[in-house]
Structure formats: C-alpha cells, structure tokens
Amino acid sequence: MRILVAFASRNGSTGEIAGRVAGRLRGAGRNVDVAEMGDGPEVSGYDAVVLGSAVHNQAWLPEASDFVSRHVSALSGLPLWLFSVGMPDGLPRLLRAKAKELQEKRILGLLGADVLEPRGHRLFSGVYLEGQLKGAAHFSFRLIGGRFGDFRDWAAIESWADGISQELAARSGTLPSQDQAGGSVREDV
C-alpha cells in the first residue's frame, strides 16, 4: 500500500507535522512519500492520501486549495485524511473551543469536504512567532490576549497518525508493525 502525505507550509511548521505523520506511518510498516503540494505530486498510483495545510485567514493556503481542486476526482476515490495547522491554542482559553469549531467548519466547507468525504480532519496548533504578525493584526492579537510560541502537540499528532495506520490495517486486513507502539519517529521535512 502506497500512501502520499502532501502538505503546504508557509513557515515550516506544517511540513514538520507532515514529516512526523509520515514517520509514524513508516514506523507501522507503510510505504509513504512526503511532498509539498505546490509543484505536484500526482495522486495516481497511491492507495491512500493524507493532506495538510497551514491555515491563513481561516483557509488553507492557495497552493493546497489548488491541489485539492486539481485532484478532486482522484481524491474522492481514495481513503483520505486532512489536517490543518492553525493557532487555536495561541488564543485565550475562553476563545479556543469556539474558534477551533468555526475554523474547522469553514475549512471543510471551502475544501468541499462533502464531495471528498475525508475519513477524518484534525486541526492542530502550530508555531506562531511574534514576527509573523505585523501592524494592526499584531496589536489586535495581543489585545485579545493571544500568545506566541510553539503549540504543536506531538503526542496528539502521533496518535492521529497511528489511528490512520490502524484504519488502513483494518481495511487491508494487515496489522501495523510493533514499531508504531514504541517511541516517536522524527523526520523533519
């Protein structure tokens, strides 16, 4: 079984998450390719696909949305998982749950998830550095109590990837490798 993990990243955080997902799938004995969405890759020849994008302005990056549009017919026939990398955990605690819910709903609507019918979508928090926001946006974020930092939850990311591997194993009737239960696999992309 060949799996494609494709991503769109602006500052590297989403690429690192994609690398970690791919590493967990490889640790379970899966054949995985990791690629940026911008230049390709082709979806044909893969048996399952995991797509992820950074979230800017409540939407996937343009190269990720374009990738989905170009490959919608091929993607709709494959087991598909989606992940988004935004900043819900950088928001004040009172705003996080509602912001996460609204962002996830908007992203899935923009991607046409009703057509693609992904098996799952996860919104992860990424890295949000102070220099990434300028002017009024920086001031507004600070005014509402926003925090900068690395909010990636590697245990949650690995658990999600392990769930994908288990679902694929159930589909194909194969058991995931024992390596998956062991420590984390790190692969920076």
mmCIF file of C-alpha atoms in Angstrom:
data_model
loop_
_atom_site.group_PDB
_atom_site.id
_atom_site.type_symbol
_atom_site.label_atom_id
_atom_site.label_comp_id
_atom_site.label_asym_id
_atom_site.label_seq_id
_atom_site.Cartn_x
_atom_site.Cartn_y
_atom_site.Cartn_z
ATOM 1 C CA MET A 1 0.000 0.000 0.000
ATOM 2 C CA ARG A 2 1.418 3.378 -1.047
ATOM 3 C CA ILE A 3 0.480 6.464 0.951
ATOM 4 C CA LEU A 4 1.013 10.085 -0.038
ATOM 5 C CA VAL A 5 1.431 12.703 2.674
ATOM 6 C CA ALA A 6 1.306 16.081 0.922
ATOM 7 C CA PHE A 7 1.452 19.466 2.602
ATOM 8 C CA ALA A 8 1.520 23.231 2.112
ATOM 9 C CA SER A 9 3.548 25.177 4.653
ATOM 10 C CA ARG A 10 4.414 28.838 4.900
ATOM 11 C CA ASN A 11 6.992 28.829 7.712
ATOM 12 C CA GLY A 12 7.873 25.138 8.101
ATOM 13 C CA SER A 13 5.646 24.051 10.986
ATOM 14 C CA THR A 14 3.147 22.203 8.772
ATOM 15 C CA GLY A 15 5.975 20.486 6.900
ATOM 16 C CA GLU A 16 7.378 19.223 10.189
ATOM 17 C CA ILE A 17 3.955 17.897 11.182
ATOM 18 C CA ALA A 18 3.618 16.156 7.800
ATOM 19 C CA GLY A 19 7.057 14.615 8.356
ATOM 20 C CA ARG A 20 6.022 13.338 11.775
ATOM 21 C CA VAL A 21 2.804 11.820 10.371
ATOM 22 C CA ALA A 22 4.798 10.129 7.591
ATOM 23 C CA GLY A 23 7.344 8.866 10.118
ATOM 24 C CA ARG A 24 4.636 7.256 12.234
ATOM 25 C CA LEU A 25 3.094 5.614 9.173
ATOM 26 C CA ARG A 26 6.523 4.328 8.090
ATOM 27 C CA GLY A 27 7.127 3.058 11.614
ATOM 28 C CA ALA A 28 3.996 0.949 11.165
ATOM 29 C CA GLY A 29 5.489 -0.604 8.037
ATOM 30 C CA ARG A 30 3.753 1.628 5.482
ATOM 31 C CA ASN A 31 5.280 2.794 2.196
ATOM 32 C CA VAL A 32 4.991 6.599 2.416
ATOM 33 C CA ASP A 33 6.018 9.505 0.196
ATOM 34 C CA VAL A 34 6.095 13.065 1.546
ATOM 35 C CA ALA A 35 5.803 16.013 -0.835
ATOM 36 C CA GLU A 36 4.940 19.674 -0.934
ATOM 37 C CA MET A 37 1.702 20.386 -2.769
ATOM 38 C CA GLY A 38 2.984 23.401 -4.671
ATOM 39 C CA ASP A 39 4.726 21.610 -7.564
ATOM 40 C CA GLY A 40 2.743 18.408 -7.713
ATOM 41 C CA PRO A 41 2.745 15.496 -6.828
ATOM 42 C CA GLU A 42 0.355 13.330 -8.769
ATOM 43 C CA VAL A 43 -2.202 11.399 -6.742
ATOM 44 C CA SER A 44 -2.459 8.488 -9.169
ATOM 45 C CA GLY A 45 -0.637 5.397 -8.002
ATOM 46 C CA TYR A 46 -1.381 5.951 -4.313
ATOM 47 C CA ASP A 47 -3.747 3.837 -2.237
ATOM 48 C CA ALA A 48 -4.374 6.461 0.474
ATOM 49 C CA VAL A 49 -3.668 10.169 0.911
ATOM 50 C CA VAL A 50 -3.071 12.499 3.856
ATOM 51 C CA LEU A 51 -3.198 16.220 3.051
ATOM 52 C CA GLY A 52 -2.281 19.081 5.346
ATOM 53 C CA SER A 53 -2.008 22.826 5.097
ATOM 54 C CA ALA A 54 -1.196 25.826 7.193
ATOM 55 C CA VAL A 55 -4.241 27.990 7.807
ATOM 56 C CA HIS A 56 -4.062 31.700 6.948
ATOM 57 C CA ASN A 57 -7.128 33.937 7.030
ATOM 58 C CA GLN A 58 -9.301 30.990 8.086
ATOM 59 C CA ALA A 59 -8.472 28.970 4.949
ATOM 60 C CA TRP A 60 -5.889 26.558 3.571
ATOM 61 C CA LEU A 61 -3.020 28.114 1.655
ATOM 62 C CA PRO A 62 -3.790 28.750 -2.041
ATOM 63 C CA GLU A 63 -1.421 26.011 -3.254
ATOM 64 C CA ALA A 64 -3.238 23.480 -1.038
ATOM 65 C CA SER A 65 -6.696 24.528 -2.232
ATOM 66 C CA ASP A 66 -5.461 24.430 -5.843
ATOM 67 C CA PHE A 67 -4.025 20.938 -5.283
ATOM 68 C CA VAL A 68 -7.368 19.685 -3.968
ATOM 69 C CA SER A 69 -9.213 21.274 -6.913
ATOM 70 C CA ARG A 70 -6.833 19.724 -9.460
ATOM 71 C CA HIS A 71 -7.095 16.245 -7.940
ATOM 72 C CA VAL A 72 -10.659 16.180 -6.612
ATOM 73 C CA SER A 73 -11.796 13.246 -8.766
ATOM 74 C CA ALA A 74 -8.779 11.072 -7.856
ATOM 75 C CA LEU A 75 -9.001 12.067 -4.178
ATOM 76 C CA SER A 76 -12.706 11.285 -3.958
ATOM 77 C CA GLY A 77 -11.971 7.631 -4.761
ATOM 78 C CA LEU A 78 -9.246 7.164 -2.134
ATOM 79 C CA PRO A 79 -9.115 6.882 1.648
ATOM 80 C CA LEU A 80 -8.327 10.500 2.549
ATOM 81 C CA TRP A 81 -7.382 12.279 5.762
ATOM 82 C CA LEU A 82 -6.935 16.025 6.165
ATOM 83 C CA PHE A 83 -5.139 18.126 8.729
ATOM 84 C CA SER A 84 -4.902 21.853 9.178
ATOM 85 C CA VAL A 85 -2.363 23.809 11.171
ATOM 86 C CA GLY A 86 -3.647 26.999 12.743
ATOM 87 C CA MET A 87 -3.352 28.800 16.040
ATOM 88 C CA PRO A 88 -6.311 27.892 18.246
ATOM 89 C CA ASP A 89 -4.032 27.200 21.222
ATOM 90 C CA GLY A 90 -2.459 30.644 20.909
ATOM 91 C CA LEU A 91 -5.835 32.243 21.605
ATOM 92 C CA PRO A 92 -7.113 32.982 25.101
ATOM 93 C CA ARG A 93 -8.658 29.912 26.748
ATOM 94 C CA LEU A 94 -12.218 31.335 26.534
ATOM 95 C CA LEU A 95 -11.991 31.719 22.753
ATOM 96 C CA ARG A 96 -10.198 28.468 21.805
ATOM 97 C CA ALA A 97 -13.059 25.982 21.532
ATOM 98 C CA LYS A 98 -15.361 28.273 19.565
ATOM 99 C CA ALA A 99 -12.546 29.470 17.287
ATOM 100 C CA LYS A 100 -11.497 25.876 16.621
ATOM 101 C CA GLU A 101 -15.068 24.845 15.801
ATOM 102 C CA LEU A 102 -15.648 27.791 13.440
ATOM 103 C CA GLN A 103 -12.282 27.377 11.737
ATOM 104 C CA GLU A 104 -12.749 23.654 11.173
ATOM 105 C CA LYS A 105 -16.256 24.153 9.747
ATOM 106 C CA ARG A 106 -15.075 26.919 7.417
ATOM 107 C CA ILE A 107 -12.037 24.949 6.185
ATOM 108 C CA LEU A 108 -14.038 21.816 5.419
ATOM 109 C CA GLY A 109 -16.661 23.913 3.625
ATOM 110 C CA LEU A 110 -14.067 25.653 1.476
ATOM 111 C CA LEU A 111 -12.402 22.350 0.581
ATOM 112 C CA GLY A 112 -15.658 20.734 -0.493
ATOM 113 C CA ALA A 113 -15.447 18.007 2.148
ATOM 114 C CA ASP A 114 -18.982 16.986 1.209
ATOM 115 C CA VAL A 115 -17.591 15.942 -2.197
ATOM 116 C CA LEU A 116 -14.323 14.457 -0.919
ATOM 117 C CA GLU A 117 -15.751 12.771 2.179
ATOM 118 C CA PRO A 118 -12.480 12.574 4.120
ATOM 119 C CA ARG A 119 -12.224 9.866 6.781
ATOM 120 C CA GLY A 120 -11.039 12.490 9.211
ATOM 121 C CA HIS A 121 -9.885 16.049 9.686
ATOM 122 C CA ARG A 122 -7.802 17.401 12.560
ATOM 123 C CA LEU A 123 -6.974 20.985 13.353
ATOM 124 C CA PHE A 124 -3.598 21.150 15.081
ATOM 125 C CA SER A 125 -1.931 24.202 16.531
ATOM 126 C CA GLY A 126 1.397 25.138 15.034
ATOM 127 C CA VAL A 127 4.171 27.613 15.664
ATOM 128 C CA TYR A 128 3.198 31.257 15.857
ATOM 129 C CA LEU A 129 6.074 33.709 16.168
ATOM 130 C CA GLU A 130 5.731 37.363 17.011
ATOM 131 C CA GLY A 131 7.407 38.481 13.774
ATOM 132 C CA GLN A 132 4.747 36.711 11.687
ATOM 133 C CA LEU A 133 2.108 39.332 12.511
ATOM 134 C CA LYS A 134 2.516 42.945 11.506
ATOM 135 C CA GLY A 135 0.836 46.208 12.426
ATOM 136 C CA ALA A 136 -2.821 46.176 13.412
ATOM 137 C CA ALA A 137 -3.048 42.372 13.290
ATOM 138 C CA HIS A 138 -0.225 42.083 15.838
ATOM 139 C CA PHE A 139 -1.814 44.714 18.062
ATOM 140 C CA SER A 140 -5.277 43.088 17.850
ATOM 141 C CA PHE A 141 -3.893 39.620 18.618
ATOM 142 C CA ARG A 142 -2.101 40.927 21.694
ATOM 143 C CA LEU A 143 -5.151 42.964 22.735
ATOM 144 C CA ILE A 144 -7.372 39.859 22.913
ATOM 145 C CA GLY A 145 -4.724 38.027 24.933
ATOM 146 C CA GLY A 146 -3.153 35.971 22.159
ATOM 147 C CA ARG A 147 0.129 34.177 22.848
ATOM 148 C CA PHE A 148 3.062 33.428 20.589
ATOM 149 C CA GLY A 149 5.050 30.194 20.675
ATOM 150 C CA ASP A 150 5.252 26.572 19.545
ATOM 151 C CA PHE A 151 1.900 24.954 20.356
ATOM 152 C CA ARG A 152 2.347 21.690 18.467
ATOM 153 C CA ASP A 153 1.088 18.703 20.454
ATOM 154 C CA TRP A 154 3.332 15.930 19.133
ATOM 155 C CA ALA A 155 1.562 13.222 21.156
ATOM 156 C CA ALA A 156 -1.793 14.178 19.604
ATOM 157 C CA ILE A 157 -0.246 14.295 16.121
ATOM 158 C CA GLU A 158 1.346 10.875 16.547
ATOM 159 C CA SER A 159 -1.872 9.415 17.975
ATOM 160 C CA TRP A 160 -3.816 10.722 14.977
ATOM 161 C CA ALA A 161 -1.265 9.197 12.558
ATOM 162 C CA ASP A 162 -1.430 5.897 14.460
ATOM 163 C CA GLY A 163 -5.217 5.939 14.069
ATOM 164 C CA ILE A 164 -4.814 6.336 10.303
ATOM 165 C CA SER A 165 -2.445 3.377 10.218
ATOM 166 C CA GLN A 166 -4.850 1.261 12.252
ATOM 167 C CA GLU A 167 -7.757 2.152 9.979
ATOM 168 C CA LEU A 168 -5.704 1.260 6.903
ATOM 169 C CA ALA A 169 -4.682 -2.023 8.548
ATOM 170 C CA ALA A 170 -8.320 -2.873 9.248
ATOM 171 C CA ARG A 171 -9.191 -2.036 5.641
ATOM 172 C CA SER A 172 -6.445 -4.178 4.169
ATOM 173 C CA GLY A 173 -6.500 -6.921 6.801
ATOM 174 C CA THR A 174 -2.880 -6.318 7.869
ATOM 175 C CA LEU A 175 -1.647 -5.461 11.332
ATOM 176 C CA PRO A 176 0.511 -2.384 11.913
ATOM 177 C CA SER A 177 4.141 -3.019 12.851
ATOM 178 C CA GLN A 178 5.076 -3.176 16.529
ATOM 179 C CA ASP A 179 7.440 -0.215 15.946
ATOM 180 C CA GLN A 180 4.421 2.042 15.987
ATOM 181 C CA ALA A 181 3.766 1.394 19.676
ATOM 182 C CA GLY A 182 7.338 2.360 20.544
ATOM 183 C CA GLY A 183 8.721 5.886 20.904
ATOM 184 C CA SER A 184 8.302 8.684 18.453
ATOM 185 C CA VAL A 185 9.765 8.763 14.971
ATOM 186 C CA ARG A 186 11.137 12.154 13.945
ATOM 187 C CA GLU A 187 11.507 13.282 10.378
ATOM 188 C CA ASP A 188 11.806 16.947 9.519
ATOM 189 C CA VAL A 189 10.684 17.937 6.085
#
